XYZ file of C-alpha atoms in Angstrom:
384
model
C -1.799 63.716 27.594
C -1.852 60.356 26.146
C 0.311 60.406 23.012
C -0.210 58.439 19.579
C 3.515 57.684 18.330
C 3.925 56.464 14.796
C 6.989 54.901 12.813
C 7.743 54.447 9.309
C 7.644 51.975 6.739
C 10.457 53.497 4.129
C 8.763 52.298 0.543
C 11.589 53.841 -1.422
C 14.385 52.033 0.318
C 16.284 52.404 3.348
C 19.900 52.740 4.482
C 22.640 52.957 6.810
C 23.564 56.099 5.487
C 21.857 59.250 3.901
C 22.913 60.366 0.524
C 24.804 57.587 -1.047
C 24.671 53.787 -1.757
C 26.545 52.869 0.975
C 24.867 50.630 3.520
C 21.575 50.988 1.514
C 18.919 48.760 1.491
C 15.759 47.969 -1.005
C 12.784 47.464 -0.325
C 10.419 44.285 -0.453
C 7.591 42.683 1.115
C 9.564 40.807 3.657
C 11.820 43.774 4.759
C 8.874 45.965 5.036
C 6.869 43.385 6.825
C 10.049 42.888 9.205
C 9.408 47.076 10.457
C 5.329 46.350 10.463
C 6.059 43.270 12.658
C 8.714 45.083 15.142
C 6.702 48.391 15.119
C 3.605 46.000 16.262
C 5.298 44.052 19.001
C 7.145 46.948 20.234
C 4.035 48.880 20.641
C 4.230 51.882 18.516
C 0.829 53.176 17.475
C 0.477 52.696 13.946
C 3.302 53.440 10.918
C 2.795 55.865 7.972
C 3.109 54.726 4.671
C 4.184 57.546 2.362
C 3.370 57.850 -1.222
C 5.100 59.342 -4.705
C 6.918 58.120 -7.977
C 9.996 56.740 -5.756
C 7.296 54.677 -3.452
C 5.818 51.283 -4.000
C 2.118 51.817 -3.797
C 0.688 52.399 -0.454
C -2.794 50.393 -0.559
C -1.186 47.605 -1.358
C 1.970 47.745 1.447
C -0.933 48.240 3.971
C -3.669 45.525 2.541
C -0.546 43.275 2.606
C 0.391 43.787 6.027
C -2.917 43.343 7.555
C -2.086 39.948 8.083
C 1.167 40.415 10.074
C 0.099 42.858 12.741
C -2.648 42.591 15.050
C -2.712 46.060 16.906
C -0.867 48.127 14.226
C -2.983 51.506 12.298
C -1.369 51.810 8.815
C -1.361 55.814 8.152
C -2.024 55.338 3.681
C -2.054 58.362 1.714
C -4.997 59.344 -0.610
C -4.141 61.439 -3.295
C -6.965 62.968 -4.619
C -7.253 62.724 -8.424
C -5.418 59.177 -8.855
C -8.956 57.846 -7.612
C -12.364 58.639 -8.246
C -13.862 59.429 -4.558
C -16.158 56.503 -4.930
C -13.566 54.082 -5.094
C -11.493 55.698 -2.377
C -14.293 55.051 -0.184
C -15.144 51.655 -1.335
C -10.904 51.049 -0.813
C -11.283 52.623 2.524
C -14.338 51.119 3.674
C -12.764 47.524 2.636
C -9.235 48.153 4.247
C -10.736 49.316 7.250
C -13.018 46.234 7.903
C -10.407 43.776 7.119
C -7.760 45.338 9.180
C -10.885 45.832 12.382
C -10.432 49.478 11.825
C -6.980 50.206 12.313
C -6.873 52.825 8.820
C -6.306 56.458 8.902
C -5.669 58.502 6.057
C -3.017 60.812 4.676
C -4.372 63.701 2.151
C -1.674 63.968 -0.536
C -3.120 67.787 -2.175
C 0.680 69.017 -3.077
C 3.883 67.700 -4.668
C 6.316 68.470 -7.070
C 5.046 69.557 -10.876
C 6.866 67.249 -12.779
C 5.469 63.870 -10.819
C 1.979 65.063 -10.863
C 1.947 65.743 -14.482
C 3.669 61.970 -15.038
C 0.408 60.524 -12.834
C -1.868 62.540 -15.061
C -2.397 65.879 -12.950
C -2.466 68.586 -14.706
C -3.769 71.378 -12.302
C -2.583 74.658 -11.154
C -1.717 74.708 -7.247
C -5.111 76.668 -5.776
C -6.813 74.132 -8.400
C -5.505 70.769 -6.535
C -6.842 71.995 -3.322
C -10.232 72.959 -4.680
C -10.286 69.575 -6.518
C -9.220 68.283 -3.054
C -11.845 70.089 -0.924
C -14.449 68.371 -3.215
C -13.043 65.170 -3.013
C -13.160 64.987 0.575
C -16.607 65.776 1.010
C -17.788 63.388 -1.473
C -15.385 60.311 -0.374
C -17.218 61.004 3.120
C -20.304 61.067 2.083
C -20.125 58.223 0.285
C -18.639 56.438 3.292
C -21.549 57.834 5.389
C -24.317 56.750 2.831
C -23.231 52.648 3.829
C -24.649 53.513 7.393
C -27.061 56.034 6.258
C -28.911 53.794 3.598
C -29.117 56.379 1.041
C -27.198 57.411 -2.090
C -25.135 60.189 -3.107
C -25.647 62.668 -5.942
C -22.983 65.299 -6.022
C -22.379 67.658 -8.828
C -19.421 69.851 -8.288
C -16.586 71.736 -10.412
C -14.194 69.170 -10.299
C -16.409 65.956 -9.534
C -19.694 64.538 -10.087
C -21.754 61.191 -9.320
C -25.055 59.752 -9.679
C -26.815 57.599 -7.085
C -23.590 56.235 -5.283
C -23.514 54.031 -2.347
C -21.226 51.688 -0.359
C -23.042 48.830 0.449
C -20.456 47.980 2.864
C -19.617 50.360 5.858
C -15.928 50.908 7.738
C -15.206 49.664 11.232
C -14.819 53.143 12.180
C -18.074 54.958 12.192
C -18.525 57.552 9.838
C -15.354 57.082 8.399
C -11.339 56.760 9.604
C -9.665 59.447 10.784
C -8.002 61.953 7.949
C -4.612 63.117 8.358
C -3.061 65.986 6.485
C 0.130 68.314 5.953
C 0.654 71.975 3.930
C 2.343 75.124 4.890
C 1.198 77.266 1.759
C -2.226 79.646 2.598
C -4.587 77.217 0.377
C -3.198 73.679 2.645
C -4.047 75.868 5.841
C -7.339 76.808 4.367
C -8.191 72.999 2.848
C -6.966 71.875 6.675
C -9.084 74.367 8.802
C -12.352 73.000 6.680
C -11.807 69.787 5.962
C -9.171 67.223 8.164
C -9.066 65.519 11.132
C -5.522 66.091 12.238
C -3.182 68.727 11.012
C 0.335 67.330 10.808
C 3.462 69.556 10.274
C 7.575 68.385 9.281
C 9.117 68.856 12.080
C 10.296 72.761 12.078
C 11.649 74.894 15.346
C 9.326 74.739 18.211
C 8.341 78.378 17.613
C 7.345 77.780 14.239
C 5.176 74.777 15.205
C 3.540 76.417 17.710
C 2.559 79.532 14.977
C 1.478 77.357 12.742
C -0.916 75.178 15.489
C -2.328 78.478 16.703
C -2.673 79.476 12.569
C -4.515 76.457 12.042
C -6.719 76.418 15.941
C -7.742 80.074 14.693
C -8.921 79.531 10.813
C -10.755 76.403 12.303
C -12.550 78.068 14.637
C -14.228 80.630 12.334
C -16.097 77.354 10.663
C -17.139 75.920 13.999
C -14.744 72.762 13.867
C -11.436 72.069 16.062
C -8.559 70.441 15.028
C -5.601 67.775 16.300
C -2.001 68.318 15.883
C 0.819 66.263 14.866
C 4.949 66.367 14.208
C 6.650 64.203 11.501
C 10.246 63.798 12.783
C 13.666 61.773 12.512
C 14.702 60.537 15.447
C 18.366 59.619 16.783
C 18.313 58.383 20.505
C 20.861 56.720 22.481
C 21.557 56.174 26.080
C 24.168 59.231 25.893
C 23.746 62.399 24.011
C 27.341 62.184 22.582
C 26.784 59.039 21.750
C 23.615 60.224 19.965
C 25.697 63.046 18.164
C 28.328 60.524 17.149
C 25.395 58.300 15.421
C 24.127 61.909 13.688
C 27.595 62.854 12.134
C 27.776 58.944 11.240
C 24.953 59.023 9.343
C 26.481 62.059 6.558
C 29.608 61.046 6.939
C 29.512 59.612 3.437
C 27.864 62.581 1.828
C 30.485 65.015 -0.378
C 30.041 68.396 -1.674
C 28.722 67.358 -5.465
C 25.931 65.715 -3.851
C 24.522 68.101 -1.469
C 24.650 70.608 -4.110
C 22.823 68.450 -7.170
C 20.100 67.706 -4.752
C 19.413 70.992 -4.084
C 19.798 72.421 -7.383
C 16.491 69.575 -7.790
C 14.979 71.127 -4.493
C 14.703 74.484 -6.104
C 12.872 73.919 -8.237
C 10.176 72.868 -6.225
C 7.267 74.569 -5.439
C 6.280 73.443 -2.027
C 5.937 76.256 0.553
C 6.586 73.034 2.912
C 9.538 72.206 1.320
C 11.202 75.531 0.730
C 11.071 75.991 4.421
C 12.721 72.518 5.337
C 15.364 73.806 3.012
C 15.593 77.159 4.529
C 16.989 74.990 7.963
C 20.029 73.830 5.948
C 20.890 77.592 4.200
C 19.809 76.313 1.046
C 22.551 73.198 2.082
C 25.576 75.144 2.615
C 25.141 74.856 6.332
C 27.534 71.859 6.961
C 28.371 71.825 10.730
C 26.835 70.512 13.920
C 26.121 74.266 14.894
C 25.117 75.410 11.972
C 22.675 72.375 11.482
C 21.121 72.304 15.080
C 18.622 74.652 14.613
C 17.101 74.576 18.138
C 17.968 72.646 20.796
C 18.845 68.723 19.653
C 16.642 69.682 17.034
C 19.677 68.428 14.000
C 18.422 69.530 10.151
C 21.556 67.087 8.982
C 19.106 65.053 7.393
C 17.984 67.320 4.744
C 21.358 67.858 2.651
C 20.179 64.944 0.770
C 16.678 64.117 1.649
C 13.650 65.522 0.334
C 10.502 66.301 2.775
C 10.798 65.622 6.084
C 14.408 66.858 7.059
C 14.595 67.633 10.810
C 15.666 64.514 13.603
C 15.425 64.694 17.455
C 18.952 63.893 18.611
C 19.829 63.029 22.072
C 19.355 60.739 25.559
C 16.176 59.252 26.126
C 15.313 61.780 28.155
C 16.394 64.588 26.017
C 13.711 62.874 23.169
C 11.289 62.971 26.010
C 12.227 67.008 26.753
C 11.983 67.563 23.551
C 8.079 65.271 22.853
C 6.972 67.133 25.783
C 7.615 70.563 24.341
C 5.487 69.591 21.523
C 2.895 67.681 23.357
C 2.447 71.118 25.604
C 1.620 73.259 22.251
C -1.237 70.534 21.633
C 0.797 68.013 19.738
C -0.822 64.694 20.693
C 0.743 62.391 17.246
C 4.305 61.886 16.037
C 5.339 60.341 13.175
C 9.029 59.286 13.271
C 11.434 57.382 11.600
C 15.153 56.076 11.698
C 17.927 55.148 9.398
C 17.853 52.137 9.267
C 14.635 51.941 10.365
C 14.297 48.492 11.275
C 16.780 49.209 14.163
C 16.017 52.057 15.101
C 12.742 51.035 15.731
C 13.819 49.638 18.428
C 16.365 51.690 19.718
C 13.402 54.145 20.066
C 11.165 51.975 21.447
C 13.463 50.177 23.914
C 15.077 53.589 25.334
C 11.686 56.000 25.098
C 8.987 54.317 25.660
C 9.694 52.903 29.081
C 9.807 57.105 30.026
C 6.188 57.399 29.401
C 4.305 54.675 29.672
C 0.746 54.624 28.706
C -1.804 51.416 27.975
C 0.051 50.898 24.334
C 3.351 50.630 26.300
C 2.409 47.808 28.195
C 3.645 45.257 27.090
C 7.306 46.438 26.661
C 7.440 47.744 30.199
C 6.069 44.788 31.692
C 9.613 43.184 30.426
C 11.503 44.205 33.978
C 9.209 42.210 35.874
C 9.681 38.699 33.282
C 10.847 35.855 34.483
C 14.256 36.320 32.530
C 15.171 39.188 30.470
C 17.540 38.825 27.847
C 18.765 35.710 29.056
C 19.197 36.559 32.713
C 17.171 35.121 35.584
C 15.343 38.663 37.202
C 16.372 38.149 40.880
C 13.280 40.431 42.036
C 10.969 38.339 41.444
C 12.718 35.237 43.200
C 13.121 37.019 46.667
């Protein structure tokens, strides 16, 4: 199966460490540009671009990195009710030709209370998702009507428009691919109807595969099918111990105040998503390498102090590829990783995985061992 791999461009800042300001790092155009760049060269498919109060905006990270990358799909989120669908599209449509249709989308529909209501959203949960049902099929159908030559009158509950049209059409004909993530019954629903690509945090490989054969069966009762994806850490180095060593390296600054004022803030939140990414570190009191690795080099370290995603791959090169593979066999055909810090890790991915399963977007990287010189040394083998 030919696999899609993502990175990640970390908007609300990076670091060395998890937890602390030690070895942090902020964020600006040139550092983020630095991971578009390397994630480009390196080969990796495309990089997400996440969104929230603690982000810099993502439209703006991607439209500004357009210029830096040539091969590089920029995962942006769309949240609906911060735009009107008509400008979404219009956005969309506009990204998408000047990047020559390398946009997919992200469908934000959940999040924590508090930020929603300081962006102006004031629904109920089972509202959001009806609001984001709606918003989905208009934002297409506007996006259709530039190829269509027609406008769009839609009169919903939560939306409404008169004789739209988008005069000019995305690369990607009828419109870019949409992306989306939920664990709670209504996200299952709004994905079975609605999305592209399902994509889940990256849980035990049980409770992936339950929620991909969840997901395969609600789609099938409206006629549609559905791709899968995993959003994972990743720590990979040529040794698993030394891959271990990295993983306790990167909490070692963390203390016991910490751990537990972050998840005092985690519980209040009321993500079905997120309780069960919390669940994997007993609420945060699990503190040890066996307590923390869930399944097999499958570490949930990361989420004593980070919110979302809180799982990482940790291992050999060819552990990480044991462990893709697993995935990939349940149906899994994206992942969406990242690294701390995730400029170098980028590489350290790249340069260790990648050459274990090539495909046509690993070209390039492979195709190192037979250069003239690599890393400063002549390659006998090709002077014979």
């Amino acid at each position: 199966m030919a696999l899609n791999i993502f990175w990640f461009i970390p908007t609300f800042g990076d670091s060395q460490y998890i937890g602390g300001k030690t070895g942090a790092r902020a964020i600006d155009f040139n550092y983020s540009k630095q991971i578009a760049v390397a994630a480009d060269n390196l080969g990796f498919d495309g990089v997400l671009i996440p969104t929230g109060r603690l982000c810099e905006d993502p439209w703006v990270i991607a439209s500004s990195l357009i210029g830096a990358t040539q091969n590089l799909k920029f995962l942006v989120a769309l949240r609906p009710g911060l735009l009107q669908p008509a400008l979404a599209a219009r956005m969309t449509a506009t990204l998408d030709r000047f990047s020559n249709g390398r946009v997919a989308l992200n469908l934000v529909a959940g999040g924590d209370k508090t930020e929603l209501e300081g962006d102006g959203l004031y629904q109920k949960p089972e509202e959001r998702y009806q609001a984001a049902a709606e918003f989905v099929d208009l934002w297409r159908d506007i996006l259709k009507s530039s190829y269509e030559k027609k406008v769009v009158n839609f009169n919903g509950k939560f939306y409404k428009t008169t004789n739209a049209k988008l005069l000019y059409p995305p690369v990607q004909n009828p419109t870019p691919p949409l992306f989306f993530g939920g664990s709670s019954e209504e996200a299952r629903e709004l994905a079975a109807q609605k999305v592209d690509l399902y994509i889940t945090w990256g849980e035990k490989p049980q409770d992936v595969k339950e929620k991909i054969e969840d997901l395969k069966r609600r789609a099938s009762k409206y006629g549609r099918t559905l791709r899968f994806g995993v959003r994972l850490h990743v720590i990979v180095r040529e040794t698993e111990e030394e891959a271990w060593s990295v993983a306790d390296k990167l909490i070692s600054k963390l203390d016991d105040e910490t751990i537990e004022q972050h998840h005092k803030v985690l519980e209040k939140r009321e993500s079905i998503g997120q309780k069960r990414m919390t669940i994997l570190t007993n609420g945060g009191k699990s503190r040890t390498r066996e307590e923390l690795e869930i399944s097999p080099n499958l570490w949930a370290g990361i989420g004593l102090a980070r919110e979302g995603c809180a799982t990482a791959l940790v291992g050999s090169p060819e552990i990480i590829v044991e462990r893709i593979t697993e995935y990939a066999n349940m149906g899994v055909d994206t992942f969406v990783f990242s690294g701390y810090p995730h400029l170098e890790e980028a590489y350290k991915f790249a340069e260790l995985v990648f050459p274990l399963s090539p495909s046509k977007t690993r070209e390039k990287l492979v195709g190192l061992a037979k250069a003239e010189t690599f890393g400063g040394v002549l390659n006998y083998e090709t002077h014979k």
